[in-house]
């Protein structure tokens, strides 16, 4: 019995010591750092966290505006300025495509929209590591945006070097991956534009019969403009744009 009581006493003392150590670690952040519990976020995670929401918001805005951040020739529809991707200002004339390489255009628009955010995030990354006692060096590089099946990849070729004591590390490529099917929606939009240039319109049912995940809406307007809204039914992601082709002259 005395042996068992002694074991219980030891267990109680150990438990008290564990609780005391944990309490000290949480009470004194510098102590957490010293024992290696509080780790500095990796450069890759820092940039991913800093940029992903901004990229998502800009992609959504560009998608709702026909692929342009600031549409030059647009139609106002439900408070959104929709880029005319195909247009003719004459009656009975087929439209001409206004943005010949739509996917490349959208990639450039996304890149342009996030440039300030990229600068901010990398400056913040450098400052964060400086504050933690690292010696840092940042060489900002090229931003590349790619629309790919089911995802949008943003690659930033900036070189970030950070060192402390005898440990020096370097990162030269940062990638932010956004799950988004704008690639497919853009491909469908380009096909619709081909029909617009040839026949003045496209049949939504044909696309929906072919692509089960796709919803295509077509809304004629009073000035002979047509609004197309493409929606991925699985994600609710949209791409919408305006076209005016083979317009009929008003009667009377």
CSV table of C-alpha atoms in Angstrom, one decimal:
chain,number,residue,atom,x,y,z
A,1,UNK,CA,0.0,0.0,0.0
A,2,UNK,CA,2.8,2.4,0.9
A,3,UNK,CA,4.5,1.7,-2.5
A,4,UNK,CA,1.3,2.4,-4.4
A,5,UNK,CA,0.7,5.6,-2.4
A,6,UNK,CA,4.3,6.7,-3.3
A,7,UNK,CA,3.6,6.1,-7.0
A,8,UNK,CA,0.4,8.1,-6.8
A,9,UNK,CA,2.3,10.9,-5.1
A,10,UNK,CA,4.9,10.9,-7.9
A,11,UNK,CA,2.2,11.0,-10.6
A,12,UNK,CA,0.6,14.0,-8.8
A,13,UNK,CA,3.9,15.9,-8.6
A,14,UNK,CA,4.7,15.2,-12.3
A,15,UNK,CA,1.2,16.4,-13.3
A,16,UNK,CA,1.6,19.6,-11.3
A,17,UNK,CA,5.0,20.3,-12.9
A,18,UNK,CA,3.5,19.7,-16.4
A,19,UNK,CA,0.7,22.2,-15.7
A,20,UNK,CA,3.2,24.7,-14.3
A,21,UNK,CA,5.5,24.5,-17.3
A,22,UNK,CA,2.5,24.9,-19.8
A,23,UNK,CA,1.3,27.9,-17.8
A,24,UNK,CA,4.8,29.5,-17.9
A,25,UNK,CA,5.0,29.0,-21.6
A,26,UNK,CA,1.7,30.7,-22.3
A,27,UNK,CA,2.4,33.5,-19.8
A,28,UNK,CA,5.8,34.3,-21.4
A,29,UNK,CA,5.9,34.4,-25.2
A,30,UNK,CA,9.6,34.8,-25.3
A,31,UNK,CA,10.0,31.6,-23.4
A,32,UNK,CA,7.8,29.8,-26.0
A,33,UNK,CA,10.1,31.0,-28.7
A,34,UNK,CA,13.2,30.0,-26.8
A,35,UNK,CA,12.1,26.4,-26.5
A,36,UNK,CA,11.0,26.2,-30.1
A,37,UNK,CA,7.2,26.0,-29.6
A,38,UNK,CA,6.3,29.2,-31.3
A,39,UNK,CA,7.6,28.9,-34.9
A,40,UNK,CA,7.7,31.7,-37.5
A,41,UNK,CA,5.3,31.1,-40.3
A,42,UNK,CA,7.1,29.9,-43.5
A,43,UNK,CA,7.4,32.4,-46.3
A,44,UNK,CA,5.2,30.2,-48.6
A,45,UNK,CA,2.4,30.0,-46.1
A,46,UNK,CA,2.7,33.7,-45.3
A,47,UNK,CA,2.3,34.8,-48.9
A,48,UNK,CA,-0.5,32.2,-49.5
A,49,UNK,CA,-2.5,33.5,-46.6
A,50,UNK,CA,-1.8,37.1,-47.4
A,51,UNK,CA,-2.9,36.9,-51.1
A,52,UNK,CA,-5.5,34.2,-51.5
A,53,UNK,CA,-8.5,36.3,-50.5
A,54,UNK,CA,-7.4,39.2,-52.6
A,55,UNK,CA,-7.0,37.0,-55.7
A,56,UNK,CA,-10.4,35.4,-55.1
A,57,UNK,CA,-12.2,38.7,-54.8
A,58,UNK,CA,-10.5,40.1,-57.9
A,59,UNK,CA,-11.2,37.0,-59.9
A,60,UNK,CA,-14.9,37.2,-58.9
A,61,UNK,CA,-15.1,40.9,-59.9
A,62,UNK,CA,-13.4,40.3,-63.3
A,63,UNK,CA,-15.7,37.3,-64.0
A,64,UNK,CA,-18.8,39.4,-63.3
A,65,UNK,CA,-17.6,42.1,-65.7
A,66,UNK,CA,-16.9,40.0,-68.8
A,67,UNK,CA,-13.3,39.4,-68.1
A,68,UNK,CA,-12.1,43.0,-67.6
A,69,UNK,CA,-11.1,44.9,-64.4
A,70,UNK,CA,-12.3,48.2,-65.9
A,71,UNK,CA,-14.4,47.5,-69.0
A,72,UNK,CA,-13.9,50.2,-71.6
A,73,UNK,CA,-17.0,49.3,-73.7
A,74,UNK,CA,-19.7,47.9,-71.5
A,75,UNK,CA,-23.4,47.4,-70.8
A,76,UNK,CA,-24.8,48.1,-67.3
A,77,UNK,CA,-26.6,45.0,-66.1
A,78,UNK,CA,-27.7,44.6,-62.5
A,79,UNK,CA,-25.2,47.1,-61.3
A,80,UNK,CA,-22.3,45.3,-63.1
A,81,UNK,CA,-20.5,46.8,-66.1
A,82,UNK,CA,-20.4,43.9,-68.5
A,83,UNK,CA,-17.7,44.0,-71.1
A,84,UNK,CA,-18.9,43.7,-74.7
A,85,UNK,CA,-17.0,40.7,-76.0
A,86,UNK,CA,-18.6,41.0,-79.4
A,87,UNK,CA,-20.2,44.1,-80.8
A,88,UNK,CA,-21.7,45.8,-83.9
A,89,UNK,CA,-23.2,49.2,-83.8
A,90,UNK,CA,-25.0,48.6,-87.1
A,91,UNK,CA,-28.3,46.9,-87.8
A,92,UNK,CA,-28.3,43.5,-89.5
A,93,UNK,CA,-24.5,43.2,-89.2
A,94,UNK,CA,-22.8,40.4,-87.3
A,95,UNK,CA,-20.6,41.5,-84.4
A,96,UNK,CA,-16.9,41.6,-84.3
A,97,UNK,CA,-15.0,40.0,-81.4
A,98,UNK,CA,-13.7,42.8,-79.1
A,99,UNK,CA,-11.2,40.7,-77.1
A,100,UNK,CA,-9.5,38.2,-79.5
A,101,UNK,CA,-7.6,36.2,-76.9
A,102,UNK,CA,-10.0,36.1,-74.0
A,103,UNK,CA,-8.1,33.7,-71.7
A,104,UNK,CA,-4.9,35.6,-72.1
A,105,UNK,CA,-6.7,38.9,-71.5
A,106,UNK,CA,-8.3,37.6,-68.3
A,107,UNK,CA,-4.9,36.4,-67.0
A,108,UNK,CA,-3.4,39.8,-67.7
A,109,UNK,CA,-6.3,41.5,-65.9
A,110,UNK,CA,-6.0,39.3,-62.8
A,111,UNK,CA,-2.2,40.0,-62.8
A,112,UNK,CA,-2.9,43.8,-63.0
A,113,UNK,CA,-5.5,43.7,-60.3
A,114,UNK,CA,-3.2,42.0,-57.7
A,115,UNK,CA,0.1,43.8,-58.3
A,116,UNK,CA,-0.4,46.2,-55.4
A,117,UNK,CA,-1.5,43.3,-53.1
A,118,UNK,CA,1.7,41.3,-54.1
A,119,UNK,CA,3.9,44.3,-53.2
A,120,UNK,CA,2.2,44.8,-49.9
A,121,UNK,CA,2.4,41.1,-48.9
A,122,UNK,CA,6.1,40.8,-49.8
A,123,UNK,CA,6.9,44.0,-47.9
A,124,UNK,CA,5.0,42.6,-44.9
A,125,UNK,CA,6.8,39.3,-45.2
A,126,UNK,CA,10.2,41.0,-45.1
A,127,UNK,CA,9.2,43.2,-42.2
A,128,UNK,CA,7.9,40.2,-40.2
A,129,UNK,CA,11.2,38.4,-40.5
A,130,UNK,CA,13.1,41.5,-39.7
A,131,UNK,CA,11.1,41.9,-36.5
A,132,UNK,CA,12.0,38.4,-35.5
A,133,UNK,CA,15.8,39.1,-35.8
A,134,UNK,CA,16.5,37.8,-39.2
A,135,UNK,CA,18.6,39.5,-41.9
A,136,UNK,CA,16.5,39.6,-45.0
A,137,UNK,CA,16.9,40.5,-48.7
A,138,UNK,CA,14.0,40.7,-51.1
A,139,UNK,CA,14.3,40.9,-54.9
A,140,UNK,CA,10.9,41.3,-56.5
A,141,UNK,CA,10.3,39.5,-59.7
A,142,UNK,CA,7.7,38.6,-62.3
A,143,UNK,CA,4.0,37.7,-61.6
A,144,UNK,CA,2.5,35.0,-63.8
A,145,UNK,CA,-1.2,34.1,-63.8
A,146,UNK,CA,-2.5,31.0,-65.5
A,147,UNK,CA,-6.1,29.8,-66.0
A,148,UNK,CA,-6.0,26.0,-65.9
A,149,UNK,CA,-8.7,23.3,-65.7
A,150,UNK,CA,-10.3,23.6,-62.2
A,151,UNK,CA,-7.8,26.1,-60.9
A,152,UNK,CA,-6.0,29.5,-61.2
A,153,UNK,CA,-2.3,29.5,-60.4
A,154,UNK,CA,-0.5,32.7,-59.6
A,155,UNK,CA,3.3,32.3,-59.7
A,156,UNK,CA,5.5,35.0,-58.2
A,157,UNK,CA,9.2,34.7,-59.1
A,158,UNK,CA,10.5,36.9,-56.3
A,159,UNK,CA,13.7,35.9,-54.4
A,160,UNK,CA,13.5,36.1,-50.6
A,161,UNK,CA,16.6,35.4,-48.6
A,162,UNK,CA,16.5,35.2,-44.8
A,163,UNK,CA,19.3,34.3,-42.3
A,164,UNK,CA,20.0,34.1,-38.7
A,165,UNK,CA,23.3,33.0,-37.1
A,166,UNK,CA,24.8,30.5,-39.6
A,167,UNK,CA,21.5,29.4,-41.1
A,168,UNK,CA,20.6,31.1,-44.5
A,169,UNK,CA,17.6,30.1,-46.5
A,170,UNK,CA,16.3,31.3,-49.9
A,171,UNK,CA,12.9,31.1,-51.7
A,172,UNK,CA,12.7,31.9,-55.3
A,173,UNK,CA,9.2,30.9,-56.4
A,174,UNK,CA,5.9,31.4,-54.6
A,175,UNK,CA,2.6,29.8,-55.9
A,176,UNK,CA,-0.9,30.6,-54.9
A,177,UNK,CA,-3.5,28.1,-56.1
A,178,UNK,CA,-7.1,29.1,-56.3
A,179,UNK,CA,-9.7,26.4,-56.9
A,180,UNK,CA,-11.8,28.0,-59.7
A,181,UNK,CA,-13.2,26.7,-63.0
A,182,UNK,CA,-13.0,30.0,-64.9
A,183,UNK,CA,-10.9,28.1,-67.5
A,184,UNK,CA,-13.9,26.1,-68.6
A,185,UNK,CA,-16.3,29.1,-68.4
A,186,UNK,CA,-14.0,31.1,-70.6
A,187,UNK,CA,-13.8,28.3,-73.2
A,188,UNK,CA,-17.6,28.2,-73.4
A,189,UNK,CA,-17.8,32.0,-73.7
A,190,UNK,CA,-15.3,31.9,-76.6
A,191,UNK,CA,-17.5,29.3,-78.4
A,192,UNK,CA,-20.6,31.4,-77.8
A,193,UNK,CA,-18.7,34.3,-79.4
A,194,UNK,CA,-18.1,32.3,-82.5
A,195,UNK,CA,-21.8,31.7,-82.9
A,196,UNK,CA,-22.5,35.4,-82.3
A,197,UNK,CA,-20.1,36.4,-85.1
A,198,UNK,CA,-21.6,33.8,-87.5
A,199,UNK,CA,-25.3,33.7,-86.6
A,200,UNK,CA,-26.0,36.5,-84.2
A,201,UNK,CA,-26.6,34.2,-81.2
A,202,UNK,CA,-26.0,30.9,-79.5
A,203,UNK,CA,-28.4,28.2,-78.1
A,204,UNK,CA,-28.0,27.8,-74.3
A,205,UNK,CA,-29.7,24.4,-74.3
A,206,UNK,CA,-27.0,22.9,-76.5
A,207,UNK,CA,-24.3,23.7,-74.0
A,208,UNK,CA,-26.3,22.5,-71.0
A,209,UNK,CA,-27.1,19.2,-72.7
A,210,UNK,CA,-23.4,18.7,-73.3
A,211,UNK,CA,-22.1,20.0,-69.9
A,212,UNK,CA,-24.1,18.7,-67.0
A,213,UNK,CA,-22.4,21.1,-64.5
A,214,UNK,CA,-23.1,24.2,-66.7
A,215,UNK,CA,-26.0,26.6,-66.6
A,216,UNK,CA,-26.2,29.0,-69.5
A,217,UNK,CA,-28.7,32.0,-69.4
A,218,UNK,CA,-29.4,34.3,-72.3
A,219,UNK,CA,-31.2,37.6,-71.8
A,220,UNK,CA,-32.0,39.9,-74.8
A,221,UNK,CA,-32.2,43.6,-73.9
A,222,UNK,CA,-34.3,46.3,-75.5
A,223,UNK,CA,-31.4,47.8,-77.5
A,224,UNK,CA,-30.6,44.4,-79.1
A,225,UNK,CA,-27.8,43.7,-76.7
A,226,UNK,CA,-27.7,40.1,-75.4
A,227,UNK,CA,-26.5,39.2,-71.9
A,228,UNK,CA,-25.0,35.8,-71.4
A,229,UNK,CA,-24.5,34.4,-67.9
A,230,UNK,CA,-22.5,31.1,-67.5
A,231,UNK,CA,-22.6,29.4,-64.1
A,232,UNK,CA,-20.8,26.3,-62.8
A,233,UNK,CA,-23.6,24.6,-60.9
A,234,UNK,CA,-21.2,22.8,-58.6
A,235,UNK,CA,-19.4,25.9,-57.3
A,236,UNK,CA,-21.9,28.8,-58.3
A,237,UNK,CA,-19.0,30.5,-60.0
A,238,UNK,CA,-20.2,32.8,-62.8
A,239,UNK,CA,-18.8,34.4,-65.9
A,240,UNK,CA,-21.1,37.0,-67.7
A,241,UNK,CA,-20.7,39.3,-70.7
A,242,UNK,CA,-22.5,41.3,-73.3
A,243,UNK,CA,-22.8,41.0,-77.0
A,244,UNK,CA,-24.6,42.9,-79.8
A,245,UNK,CA,-24.9,41.1,-83.1
A,246,UNK,CA,-27.3,41.1,-86.1
A,247,UNK,CA,-29.4,43.7,-84.4
A,248,UNK,CA,-32.9,44.5,-85.9
A,249,UNK,CA,-33.9,48.1,-86.6
A,250,UNK,CA,-36.8,49.4,-84.5
A,251,UNK,CA,-40.2,49.1,-86.4
A,252,UNK,CA,-42.0,52.4,-87.1
